[in-house]
């Protein structure tokens, strides 16, 4: 038997063992376990702000930790920093490459980052008299799909080259390369304690990683297409994913498996983005069909919808205090709802 | 940390990587789903009262309430 054949056989045997172990732990699912919980009230949110200023499709947005400022990225070649309370633009950062796919705000509020088809993550200082590029992180061999700051000195990126990377912002060099996915990495989410993160990829898998030792700890199966969106649950014990297979799923980390799927026969558009309300009760998921659907995370039922965009909802974000939800769209607008 | 060139990985390299990973994952201790779901459910319910988007936000406390209207001082 050739080495390849042998590897395949070994992999199949291990997968069978893992499935059996998961099945043994699967004594119920979330909807059944939560059957005694009162359903979440129907959620009717109003558009409170429509932020106009981008001239092309918006691909990403991220809230600042002050719960007021936010950064958005558009293929018009700009990052815009908005004051969400007034609706005013506070800053505009012109990008070298207009093919941007992600943006991020550092927890300190001092830095923002962007990246996309240029395969680079560029970091900007917002606090210098004139906004300056402080680093161009250049080592990925595929597009930059997502970036998240751990601090002003470390940033995590995910890439179409199938890896995620932890960078040192002082040296501009890679600290750790996270390699295990076999498809483009599309999204990542940091755990609340910042010791781990999860990534979602076009291999339809989500993976949990230890940030410090670089190891993949767990792999979550179930989706049948690209995972475009991922978020840690506020408790740190579960993750929510959104996929081109039109479903969102919750995976429990300690049970190492899917515990509920959020889907509807009438929904046949892919999920582009998602975020959670402050307690985790509500999931806000953006879809290709121009809507953002609101799911009761415990019951698996749709409890509301945010309609108002004239094109795909590409990004969704709830600020740290949970006071609203922001949606960004290919229609070039951002909307704030509560 | 050496730069890993992903494009240099052969199919055999990827297969070996998969087996190595599966050997790590097969050893995981898995908690019962019932216990995990109960904990998540409790976590959410204890936070639901403080969750603005679940509870609703009173108009006067809403930083995003519609602006507008004239005030004559």
PDB file of C-alpha atoms in Angstrom, chain A residues 74-281:
ATOM      1  CA  UNK A  74     -15.148  49.996   0.977  1.00  0.00           C
ATOM      2  CA  UNK A  75     -13.832  49.157  -2.442  1.00  0.00           C
ATOM      3  CA  UNK A  76     -13.994  52.876  -3.143  1.00  0.00           C
ATOM      4  CA  UNK A  77     -10.497  52.675  -1.656  1.00  0.00           C
ATOM      5  CA  UNK A  78     -11.188  54.231   1.728  1.00  0.00           C
ATOM      6  CA  UNK A  79     -11.512  53.426   5.376  1.00  0.00           C
ATOM      7  CA  UNK A  80     -13.986  55.764   7.063  1.00  0.00           C
ATOM      8  CA  UNK A  81     -14.081  56.349  10.812  1.00  0.00           C
ATOM      9  CA  UNK A  82     -17.586  57.291  11.950  1.00  0.00           C
ATOM     10  CA  UNK A  83     -19.035  58.769  15.127  1.00  0.00           C
ATOM     11  CA  UNK A  84     -22.132  56.591  15.306  1.00  0.00           C
ATOM     12  CA  UNK A  85     -23.947  58.930  17.719  1.00  0.00           C
ATOM     13  CA  UNK A  86     -23.815  61.954  15.428  1.00  0.00           C
ATOM     14  CA  UNK A  87     -23.502  60.064  12.156  1.00  0.00           C
ATOM     15  CA  UNK A  88     -20.497  62.222  11.249  1.00  0.00           C
ATOM     16  CA  UNK A  89     -17.307  61.062   9.567  1.00  0.00           C
ATOM     17  CA  UNK A  90     -14.370  61.636  11.878  1.00  0.00           C
ATOM     18  CA  UNK A  91     -11.552  60.432   9.606  1.00  0.00           C
ATOM     19  CA  UNK A  92     -10.910  59.104   6.125  1.00  0.00           C
ATOM     20  CA  UNK A  93      -7.936  56.868   5.393  1.00  0.00           C
ATOM     21  CA  UNK A  94      -7.066  56.504   1.702  1.00  0.00           C
ATOM     22  CA  UNK A  95      -5.912  52.976   0.868  1.00  0.00           C
ATOM     23  CA  UNK A  96      -3.039  52.085  -1.469  1.00  0.00           C
ATOM     24  CA  UNK A  97      -5.096  49.173  -2.751  1.00  0.00           C
ATOM     25  CA  UNK A  98      -8.845  49.610  -3.164  1.00  0.00           C
ATOM     26  CA  UNK A  99      -9.493  45.848  -3.090  1.00  0.00           C
ATOM     27  CA  UNK A 100     -10.104  45.818   0.629  1.00  0.00           C
ATOM     28  CA  UNK A 101     -11.847  42.886   2.332  1.00  0.00           C
ATOM     29  CA  UNK A 102     -11.413  43.568   6.040  1.00  0.00           C
ATOM     30  CA  UNK A 103     -10.845  46.291   8.605  1.00  0.00           C
ATOM     31  CA  UNK A 104     -10.219  46.318  12.340  1.00  0.00           C
ATOM     32  CA  UNK A 105     -10.075  48.773  15.239  1.00  0.00           C
ATOM     33  CA  UNK A 106      -7.450  48.214  17.941  1.00  0.00           C
ATOM     34  CA  UNK A 107      -8.866  47.929  21.496  1.00  0.00           C
ATOM     35  CA  UNK A 108      -6.915  51.072  22.455  1.00  0.00           C
ATOM     36  CA  UNK A 109      -8.575  53.106  19.710  1.00  0.00           C
ATOM     37  CA  UNK A 110      -5.129  54.237  18.508  1.00  0.00           C
ATOM     38  CA  UNK A 111      -4.777  52.020  15.447  1.00  0.00           C
ATOM     39  CA  UNK A 112      -6.854  50.623  12.595  1.00  0.00           C
ATOM     40  CA  UNK A 113      -5.913  47.955  10.067  1.00  0.00           C
ATOM     41  CA  UNK A 114      -7.082  46.931   6.615  1.00  0.00           C
ATOM     42  CA  UNK A 115      -6.242  44.329   3.994  1.00  0.00           C
ATOM     43  CA  UNK A 116      -7.565  42.470   0.984  1.00  0.00           C
ATOM     44  CA  UNK A 117      -6.438  41.358  -2.450  1.00  0.00           C
ATOM     45  CA  UNK A 118      -3.059  43.026  -1.923  1.00  0.00           C
ATOM     46  CA  UNK A 119      -2.281  40.061   0.424  1.00  0.00           C
ATOM     47  CA  UNK A 120      -1.095  42.569   3.040  1.00  0.00           C
ATOM     48  CA  UNK A 121      -2.339  43.876   6.345  1.00  0.00           C
ATOM     49  CA  UNK A 122      -1.676  47.615   6.648  1.00  0.00           C
ATOM     50  CA  UNK A 123      -1.789  49.244  10.075  1.00  0.00           C
ATOM     51  CA  UNK A 124      -2.483  52.983  10.511  1.00  0.00           C
ATOM     52  CA  UNK A 125      -2.030  55.270  13.517  1.00  0.00           C
ATOM     53  CA  UNK A 126      -5.084  57.500  13.958  1.00  0.00           C
ATOM     54  CA  UNK A 127      -3.553  59.585  16.732  1.00  0.00           C
ATOM     55  CA  UNK A 128      -0.651  61.223  14.901  1.00  0.00           C
ATOM     56  CA  UNK A 129      -1.445  64.758  13.613  1.00  0.00           C
ATOM     57  CA  UNK A 130      -1.743  63.250  10.125  1.00  0.00           C
ATOM     58  CA  UNK A 131      -2.838  59.593   9.905  1.00  0.00           C
ATOM     59  CA  UNK A 132       0.288  57.523   9.217  1.00  0.00           C
ATOM     60  CA  UNK A 133       0.883  54.018   7.943  1.00  0.00           C
ATOM     61  CA  UNK A 134       2.852  52.353  10.744  1.00  0.00           C
ATOM     62  CA  UNK A 135       3.329  48.880   9.289  1.00  0.00           C
ATOM     63  CA  UNK A 136       2.712  46.879   6.153  1.00  0.00           C
ATOM     64  CA  UNK A 137       2.548  43.198   7.142  1.00  0.00           C
ATOM     65  CA  UNK A 138       3.585  41.374   4.023  1.00  0.00           C
ATOM     66  CA  UNK A 139       4.032  37.590   4.071  1.00  0.00           C
ATOM     67  CA  UNK A 140       0.707  36.028   3.204  1.00  0.00           C
ATOM     68  CA  UNK A 141       0.592  34.476  -0.261  1.00  0.00           C
ATOM     69  CA  UNK A 142      -3.161  34.917  -0.556  1.00  0.00           C
ATOM     70  CA  UNK A 143      -5.777  37.614   0.101  1.00  0.00           C
ATOM     71  CA  UNK A 144      -6.342  38.985   3.585  1.00  0.00           C
ATOM     72  CA  UNK A 145      -9.866  38.010   4.643  1.00  0.00           C
ATOM     73  CA  UNK A 146      -9.897  39.145   8.284  1.00  0.00           C
ATOM     74  CA  UNK A 147      -7.726  40.952  10.837  1.00  0.00           C
ATOM     75  CA  UNK A 148      -8.160  41.447  14.584  1.00  0.00           C
ATOM     76  CA  UNK A 149      -5.874  43.338  17.013  1.00  0.00           C
ATOM     77  CA  UNK A 150      -4.993  41.696  20.322  1.00  0.00           C
ATOM     78  CA  UNK A 151      -3.330  44.959  21.422  1.00  0.00           C
ATOM     79  CA  UNK A 152      -1.285  47.778  19.890  1.00  0.00           C
ATOM     80  CA  UNK A 153       1.605  45.296  19.518  1.00  0.00           C
ATOM     81  CA  UNK A 154      -0.058  42.141  18.155  1.00  0.00           C
ATOM     82  CA  UNK A 155      -2.533  41.413  15.367  1.00  0.00           C
ATOM     83  CA  UNK A 156      -4.059  38.177  14.029  1.00  0.00           C
ATOM     84  CA  UNK A 157      -4.854  37.758  10.347  1.00  0.00           C
ATOM     85  CA  UNK A 158      -6.610  35.106   8.267  1.00  0.00           C
ATOM     86  CA  UNK A 159      -5.840  34.565   4.586  1.00  0.00           C
ATOM     87  CA  UNK A 160      -6.835  32.956   1.317  1.00  0.00           C
ATOM     88  CA  UNK A 161      -3.477  31.169   1.533  1.00  0.00           C
ATOM     89  CA  UNK A 162      -5.215  28.874   4.138  1.00  0.00           C
ATOM     90  CA  UNK A 163      -3.161  30.142   7.090  1.00  0.00           C
ATOM     91  CA  UNK A 164      -3.773  32.477   9.998  1.00  0.00           C
ATOM     92  CA  UNK A 165      -0.849  34.476  11.359  1.00  0.00           C
ATOM     93  CA  UNK A 166      -0.028  36.244  14.628  1.00  0.00           C
ATOM     94  CA  UNK A 167       2.174  39.292  13.918  1.00  0.00           C
ATOM     95  CA  UNK A 168       4.457  41.364  16.109  1.00  0.00           C
ATOM     96  CA  UNK A 169       3.606  44.974  15.268  1.00  0.00           C
ATOM     97  CA  UNK A 170       6.883  46.315  16.630  1.00  0.00           C
ATOM     98  CA  UNK A 171       9.007  44.265  14.220  1.00  0.00           C
ATOM     99  CA  UNK A 172       6.425  43.723  11.492  1.00  0.00           C
ATOM    100  CA  UNK A 173       7.312  40.013  11.482  1.00  0.00           C
ATOM    101  CA  UNK A 174       5.261  36.822  11.831  1.00  0.00           C
ATOM    102  CA  UNK A 175       5.328  35.406  15.372  1.00  0.00           C
ATOM    103  CA  UNK A 176       3.255  32.298  14.729  1.00  0.00           C
ATOM    104  CA  UNK A 177       1.772  30.689  11.613  1.00  0.00           C
ATOM    105  CA  UNK A 178      -1.402  28.644  12.160  1.00  0.00           C
ATOM    106  CA  UNK A 179      -1.528  26.016   9.430  1.00  0.00           C
ATOM    107  CA  UNK A 180      -4.123  23.254   9.263  1.00  0.00           C
ATOM    108  CA  UNK A 181      -6.988  24.385   7.036  1.00  0.00           C
ATOM    109  CA  UNK A 182      -7.008  23.086   3.452  1.00  0.00           C
ATOM    110  CA  UNK A 183      -9.197  25.865   2.093  1.00  0.00           C
ATOM    111  CA  UNK A 184      -9.060  29.688   2.111  1.00  0.00           C
ATOM    112  CA  UNK A 185      -9.487  31.057   5.639  1.00  0.00           C
ATOM    113  CA  UNK A 186     -12.374  33.509   5.548  1.00  0.00           C
ATOM    114  CA  UNK A 187     -12.895  34.711   9.126  1.00  0.00           C
ATOM    115  CA  UNK A 188     -11.589  34.607  12.668  1.00  0.00           C
ATOM    116  CA  UNK A 189     -12.783  35.451  16.180  1.00  0.00           C
ATOM    117  CA  UNK A 190     -10.751  35.933  19.376  1.00  0.00           C
ATOM    118  CA  UNK A 191     -11.868  34.223  22.580  1.00  0.00           C
ATOM    119  CA  UNK A 192     -12.980  36.549  25.387  1.00  0.00           C
ATOM    120  CA  UNK A 193      -9.879  35.554  27.414  1.00  0.00           C
ATOM    121  CA  UNK A 194      -7.620  36.146  24.369  1.00  0.00           C
ATOM    122  CA  UNK A 195      -5.827  32.810  24.805  1.00  0.00           C
ATOM    123  CA  UNK A 196      -7.393  31.222  21.745  1.00  0.00           C
ATOM    124  CA  UNK A 197      -9.194  32.013  18.535  1.00  0.00           C
ATOM    125  CA  UNK A 198     -11.396  30.243  16.012  1.00  0.00           C
ATOM    126  CA  UNK A 199     -11.162  30.384  12.225  1.00  0.00           C
ATOM    127  CA  UNK A 200     -13.659  29.495   9.508  1.00  0.00           C
ATOM    128  CA  UNK A 201     -12.606  28.416   6.030  1.00  0.00           C
ATOM    129  CA  UNK A 202     -13.677  27.353   2.554  1.00  0.00           C
ATOM    130  CA  UNK A 203     -12.974  23.737   3.547  1.00  0.00           C
ATOM    131  CA  UNK A 204     -16.307  24.105   5.478  1.00  0.00           C
ATOM    132  CA  UNK A 205     -14.495  23.572   8.789  1.00  0.00           C
ATOM    133  CA  UNK A 206     -14.097  25.763  11.842  1.00  0.00           C
ATOM    134  CA  UNK A 207     -10.921  25.299  13.902  1.00  0.00           C
ATOM    135  CA  UNK A 208      -9.990  26.293  17.457  1.00  0.00           C
ATOM    136  CA  UNK A 209      -6.374  27.381  17.985  1.00  0.00           C
ATOM    137  CA  UNK A 210      -4.177  28.078  21.001  1.00  0.00           C
ATOM    138  CA  UNK A 211      -2.641  31.495  20.298  1.00  0.00           C
ATOM    139  CA  UNK A 212       0.549  30.898  22.278  1.00  0.00           C
ATOM    140  CA  UNK A 213       1.567  27.389  21.215  1.00  0.00           C
ATOM    141  CA  UNK A 214       0.233  27.660  17.657  1.00  0.00           C
ATOM    142  CA  UNK A 215      -1.603  24.323  17.837  1.00  0.00           C
ATOM    143  CA  UNK A 216      -4.969  23.516  16.361  1.00  0.00           C
ATOM    144  CA  UNK A 217      -6.904  22.056  19.292  1.00  0.00           C
ATOM    145  CA  UNK A 218     -10.257  21.175  17.789  1.00  0.00           C
ATOM    146  CA  UNK A 219     -12.028  20.956  14.419  1.00  0.00           C
ATOM    147  CA  UNK A 220     -15.781  21.502  13.979  1.00  0.00           C
ATOM    148  CA  UNK A 221     -17.620  19.844  11.084  1.00  0.00           C
ATOM    149  CA  UNK A 222     -21.157  20.138   9.810  1.00  0.00           C
ATOM    150  CA  UNK A 223     -21.249  22.919   7.277  1.00  0.00           C
ATOM    151  CA  UNK A 224     -21.417  21.889   3.629  1.00  0.00           C
ATOM    152  CA  UNK A 225     -19.878  25.009   2.150  1.00  0.00           C
ATOM    153  CA  UNK A 226     -17.545  27.945   2.893  1.00  0.00           C
ATOM    154  CA  UNK A 227     -17.742  29.389   6.393  1.00  0.00           C
ATOM    155  CA  UNK A 228     -17.798  33.176   5.901  1.00  0.00           C
ATOM    156  CA  UNK A 229     -18.488  34.337   9.450  1.00  0.00           C
ATOM    157  CA  UNK A 230     -17.563  33.186  12.924  1.00  0.00           C
ATOM    158  CA  UNK A 231     -17.914  34.496  16.466  1.00  0.00           C
ATOM    159  CA  UNK A 232     -17.082  33.311  19.950  1.00  0.00           C
ATOM    160  CA  UNK A 233     -19.991  33.182  22.352  1.00  0.00           C
ATOM    161  CA  UNK A 234     -19.592  35.745  25.172  1.00  0.00           C
ATOM    162  CA  UNK A 235     -19.108  32.909  27.697  1.00  0.00           C
ATOM    163  CA  UNK A 236     -16.184  31.583  25.674  1.00  0.00           C
ATOM    164  CA  UNK A 237     -17.623  28.030  25.635  1.00  0.00           C
ATOM    165  CA  UNK A 238     -19.294  28.022  22.255  1.00  0.00           C
ATOM    166  CA  UNK A 239     -18.915  29.458  18.773  1.00  0.00           C
ATOM    167  CA  UNK A 240     -21.399  30.507  16.102  1.00  0.00           C
ATOM    168  CA  UNK A 241     -20.602  30.124  12.396  1.00  0.00           C
ATOM    169  CA  UNK A 242     -22.327  31.380   9.230  1.00  0.00           C
ATOM    170  CA  UNK A 243     -21.896  29.720   5.852  1.00  0.00           C
ATOM    171  CA  UNK A 244     -22.595  29.774   2.114  1.00  0.00           C
ATOM    172  CA  UNK A 245     -24.746  26.692   2.848  1.00  0.00           C
ATOM    173  CA  UNK A 246     -27.360  29.240   4.104  1.00  0.00           C
ATOM    174  CA  UNK A 247     -27.185  28.097   7.729  1.00  0.00           C
ATOM    175  CA  UNK A 248     -25.643  29.315  10.946  1.00  0.00           C
ATOM    176  CA  UNK A 249     -24.551  26.784  13.543  1.00  0.00           C
ATOM    177  CA  UNK A 250     -23.606  26.776  17.203  1.00  0.00           C
ATOM    178  CA  UNK A 251     -20.780  24.446  18.213  1.00  0.00           C
ATOM    179  CA  UNK A 252     -20.074  23.786  21.881  1.00  0.00           C
ATOM    180  CA  UNK A 253     -16.354  23.655  22.579  1.00  0.00           C
ATOM    181  CA  UNK A 254     -16.466  21.222  25.511  1.00  0.00           C
ATOM    182  CA  UNK A 255     -18.838  18.834  23.718  1.00  0.00           C
ATOM    183  CA  UNK A 256     -16.713  19.265  20.570  1.00  0.00           C
ATOM    184  CA  UNK A 257     -19.755  19.282  18.254  1.00  0.00           C
ATOM    185  CA  UNK A 258     -22.667  21.090  16.690  1.00  0.00           C
ATOM    186  CA  UNK A 259     -25.536  21.627  19.135  1.00  0.00           C
ATOM    187  CA  UNK A 260     -28.008  23.565  16.979  1.00  0.00           C
ATOM    188  CA  UNK A 261     -28.424  24.792  13.406  1.00  0.00           C
ATOM    189  CA  UNK A 262     -30.202  28.032  12.442  1.00  0.00           C
ATOM    190  CA  UNK A 263     -31.906  27.444   9.132  1.00  0.00           C
ATOM    191  CA  UNK A 264     -35.168  27.841   7.291  1.00  0.00           C
ATOM    192  CA  UNK A 265     -36.384  26.107   4.129  1.00  0.00           C
ATOM    193  CA  UNK A 266     -37.353  29.484   2.706  1.00  0.00           C
ATOM    194  CA  UNK A 267     -33.846  30.859   3.163  1.00  0.00           C
ATOM    195  CA  UNK A 268     -31.603  30.014   0.261  1.00  0.00           C
ATOM    196  CA  UNK A 269     -28.988  32.752   0.458  1.00  0.00           C
ATOM    197  CA  UNK A 270     -25.554  32.419   1.947  1.00  0.00           C
ATOM    198  CA  UNK A 271     -24.629  33.978   5.289  1.00  0.00           C
ATOM    199  CA  UNK A 272     -21.996  36.685   4.905  1.00  0.00           C
ATOM    200  CA  UNK A 273     -21.529  37.971   8.453  1.00  0.00           C
ATOM    201  CA  UNK A 274     -22.838  37.645  11.990  1.00  0.00           C
ATOM    202  CA  UNK A 275     -22.638  39.039  15.491  1.00  0.00           C
ATOM    203  CA  UNK A 276     -24.303  38.382  18.845  1.00  0.00           C
ATOM    204  CA  UNK A 277     -26.317  40.518  21.230  1.00  0.00           C
ATOM    205  CA  UNK A 278     -24.694  41.234  24.625  1.00  0.00           C
ATOM    206  CA  UNK A 279     -26.076  38.138  26.417  1.00  0.00           C
ATOM    207  CA  UNK A 280     -25.746  35.904  23.359  1.00  0.00           C
ATOM    208  CA  UNK A 281     -29.505  35.364  23.169  1.00  0.00           C
TER     209      UNK A 281
END
